[in-house]
């Protein structure tokens, strides 16, 4: 099949940043240059398309960024992009700058915007999943998830030390918007006593009965992971509810917050970002558009944005049960 002609490719990062986005930027820039394509970096996501925040990128522009967190192109949230007029302006600005195709690195919100550029204007666009939440359908892992869970695990291991020393029950809130991946993975790998994630309903009475149950009679401290998006509320609220029923318990709350979004990416995130970045450029050259590049069971998979946005990556409920069994 003949390659699609691309003279100039634009690249942006959008939505919440994630560790490994820089490695993906590097992979896209160098894969494109390798194919003789000029690269334009768009600063601050979709906002940069509207404000023509374009910068030429060479191979050396992405030197030494593979090991850094954040995104050198900066990210933003740009509500105006939900309006068709703004998207039309973005396409006009790209065409005016001689840009033939676009790579969007971001989460499902960013892919909704990208899909509209493809559907409404026939603009060639391919997505790379970059978010710590791991909630995107069409890939086993999103770029940044592995680093984020490792950061959370390191923090919780430290919390465990002080919880043990003082006989405290800690409620630790982890990120993940509406998805329990970070919660589940951190719970298994820190041996948390209980895991509260949005995908599994928890009753506060059951949680309290469990904390005082026979099976825990030799335990003097505990770690309860509360995923952001949990329907019982934030870690603070869950701690209050438990304290109301078990006033003798000494409780503490830690919200890990944005430390989970930063830091040097792990090897897994760097490799994933490098492979997906390269395949995104190749997908555009192959004539593809309106799709996200992911990896499932080690194979590269292309999923239409519409499907990637309509569905969600599902947690494995068996893993949730195993987390509970091993917390004995
Ligand atoms: P993420 O990409 O991490 O899920 P957001 O949901 O905040 O992050 O989306 C990032 C940006 O993508 C938004 O600020 C907006 O510019 C764009 N976007 C999100 N949803 C849509 C939509 N339905 N239509 C057009 N653009 C959208
Ligand atoms: O999508 C990534 C994420 O970190 C979510 O886990 C979290 O809900 C959200 O972004 C936080 O967004 P903000 O940085 O706007 O507080």
mmCIF file of N, CA, C and O in Angstrom, residues 7 44 90 96 103 112 126 145 188 192 203 206 226 237 240 250 263 266 282 302:
data_model
loop_
_atom_site.group_PDB
_atom_site.id
_atom_site.type_symbol
_atom_site.label_atom_id
_atom_site.label_comp_id
_atom_site.label_asym_id
_atom_site.label_seq_id
_atom_site.Cartn_x
_atom_site.Cartn_y
_atom_site.Cartn_z
ATOM 1 N N UNK A 7 3.957 15.914 5.064
ATOM 2 C CA UNK A 7 5.140 16.786 4.994
ATOM 3 C C UNK A 7 5.460 17.310 6.397
ATOM 4 O O UNK A 7 6.592 17.356 6.821
ATOM 5 N N UNK A 44 0.778 23.430 25.150
ATOM 6 C CA UNK A 44 -0.449 23.561 25.941
ATOM 7 C C UNK A 44 -1.695 22.943 25.287
ATOM 8 O O UNK A 44 -2.796 23.481 25.341
ATOM 9 N N UNK A 90 -9.029 25.582 14.895
ATOM 10 C CA UNK A 90 -7.807 24.782 15.109
ATOM 11 C C UNK A 90 -7.349 24.162 13.794
ATOM 12 O O UNK A 90 -6.156 24.200 13.447
ATOM 13 N N UNK A 96 -3.051 26.354 7.760
ATOM 14 C CA UNK A 96 -2.297 27.582 7.449
ATOM 15 C C UNK A 96 -0.796 27.377 7.715
ATOM 16 O O UNK A 96 0.048 27.908 7.007
ATOM 17 N N UNK A 103 -0.736 14.170 16.067
ATOM 18 C CA UNK A 103 -0.691 13.113 17.082
ATOM 19 C C UNK A 103 -1.108 13.745 18.413
ATOM 20 O O UNK A 103 -0.564 14.782 18.810
ATOM 21 N N UNK A 112 -11.763 12.413 22.617
ATOM 22 C CA UNK A 112 -13.070 12.874 22.117
ATOM 23 C C UNK A 112 -12.858 14.067 21.196
ATOM 24 O O UNK A 112 -13.438 14.144 20.114
ATOM 25 N N UNK A 126 -4.095 10.692 15.081
ATOM 26 C CA UNK A 126 -3.915 9.418 15.787
ATOM 27 C C UNK A 126 -3.607 9.734 17.249
ATOM 28 O O UNK A 126 -2.947 10.736 17.550
ATOM 29 N N UNK A 145 0.824 4.987 34.084
ATOM 30 C CA UNK A 145 0.200 4.206 35.156
ATOM 31 C C UNK A 145 1.263 3.495 36.002
ATOM 32 O O UNK A 145 1.227 3.543 37.244
ATOM 33 N N UNK A 188 -2.756 -4.431 46.432
ATOM 34 C CA UNK A 188 -2.122 -5.752 46.361
ATOM 35 C C UNK A 188 -0.637 -5.638 46.737
ATOM 36 O O UNK A 188 -0.124 -6.434 47.521
ATOM 37 N N UNK A 192 -2.436 -3.973 51.668
ATOM 38 C CA UNK A 192 -3.418 -3.154 52.395
ATOM 39 C C UNK A 192 -4.505 -4.036 53.004
ATOM 40 O O UNK A 192 -4.888 -5.059 52.429
ATOM 41 N N UNK A 203 -19.881 -1.468 51.934
ATOM 42 C CA UNK A 203 -20.813 -0.979 52.940
ATOM 43 C C UNK A 203 -19.997 -0.604 54.176
ATOM 44 O O UNK A 203 -19.115 -1.368 54.588
ATOM 45 N N UNK A 206 -20.022 -3.178 56.932
ATOM 46 C CA UNK A 206 -19.187 -4.348 56.602
ATOM 47 C C UNK A 206 -17.712 -4.031 56.837
ATOM 48 O O UNK A 206 -16.959 -4.853 57.358
ATOM 49 N N UNK A 226 -8.264 4.045 49.722
ATOM 50 C CA UNK A 226 -9.526 4.626 49.232
ATOM 51 C C UNK A 226 -9.242 5.276 47.881
ATOM 52 O O UNK A 226 -8.504 6.259 47.795
ATOM 53 N N UNK A 237 -13.754 11.435 54.349
ATOM 54 C CA UNK A 237 -15.149 11.109 54.680
ATOM 55 C C UNK A 237 -15.283 9.665 55.163
ATOM 56 O O UNK A 237 -16.012 9.391 56.122
ATOM 57 N N UNK A 240 -14.094 9.423 58.716
ATOM 58 C CA UNK A 240 -15.092 9.988 59.654
ATOM 59 C C UNK A 240 -16.196 8.972 59.924
ATOM 60 O O UNK A 240 -16.635 8.780 61.065
ATOM 61 N N UNK A 250 -7.737 4.732 66.515
ATOM 62 C CA UNK A 250 -6.948 5.937 66.196
ATOM 63 C C UNK A 250 -6.754 5.946 64.696
ATOM 64 O O UNK A 250 -6.112 5.036 64.140
ATOM 65 N N UNK A 263 7.404 12.828 38.431
ATOM 66 C CA UNK A 263 8.577 11.972 38.642
ATOM 67 C C UNK A 263 9.054 11.283 37.381
ATOM 68 O O UNK A 263 8.364 11.222 36.360
ATOM 69 N N UNK A 266 9.126 5.034 34.936
ATOM 70 C CA UNK A 266 9.742 3.704 35.096
ATOM 71 C C UNK A 266 10.160 3.176 33.719
ATOM 72 O O UNK A 266 9.712 3.677 32.674
ATOM 73 N N UNK A 282 3.792 5.621 12.259
ATOM 74 C CA UNK A 282 3.615 4.624 11.194
ATOM 75 C C UNK A 282 2.140 4.478 10.828
ATOM 76 O O UNK A 282 1.801 4.298 9.655
ATOM 77 N N UNK A 302 -4.947 -1.179 17.175
ATOM 78 C CA UNK A 302 -5.504 0.124 16.790
ATOM 79 C C UNK A 302 -6.997 0.111 17.102
ATOM 80 O O UNK A 302 -7.720 -0.746 16.604
#
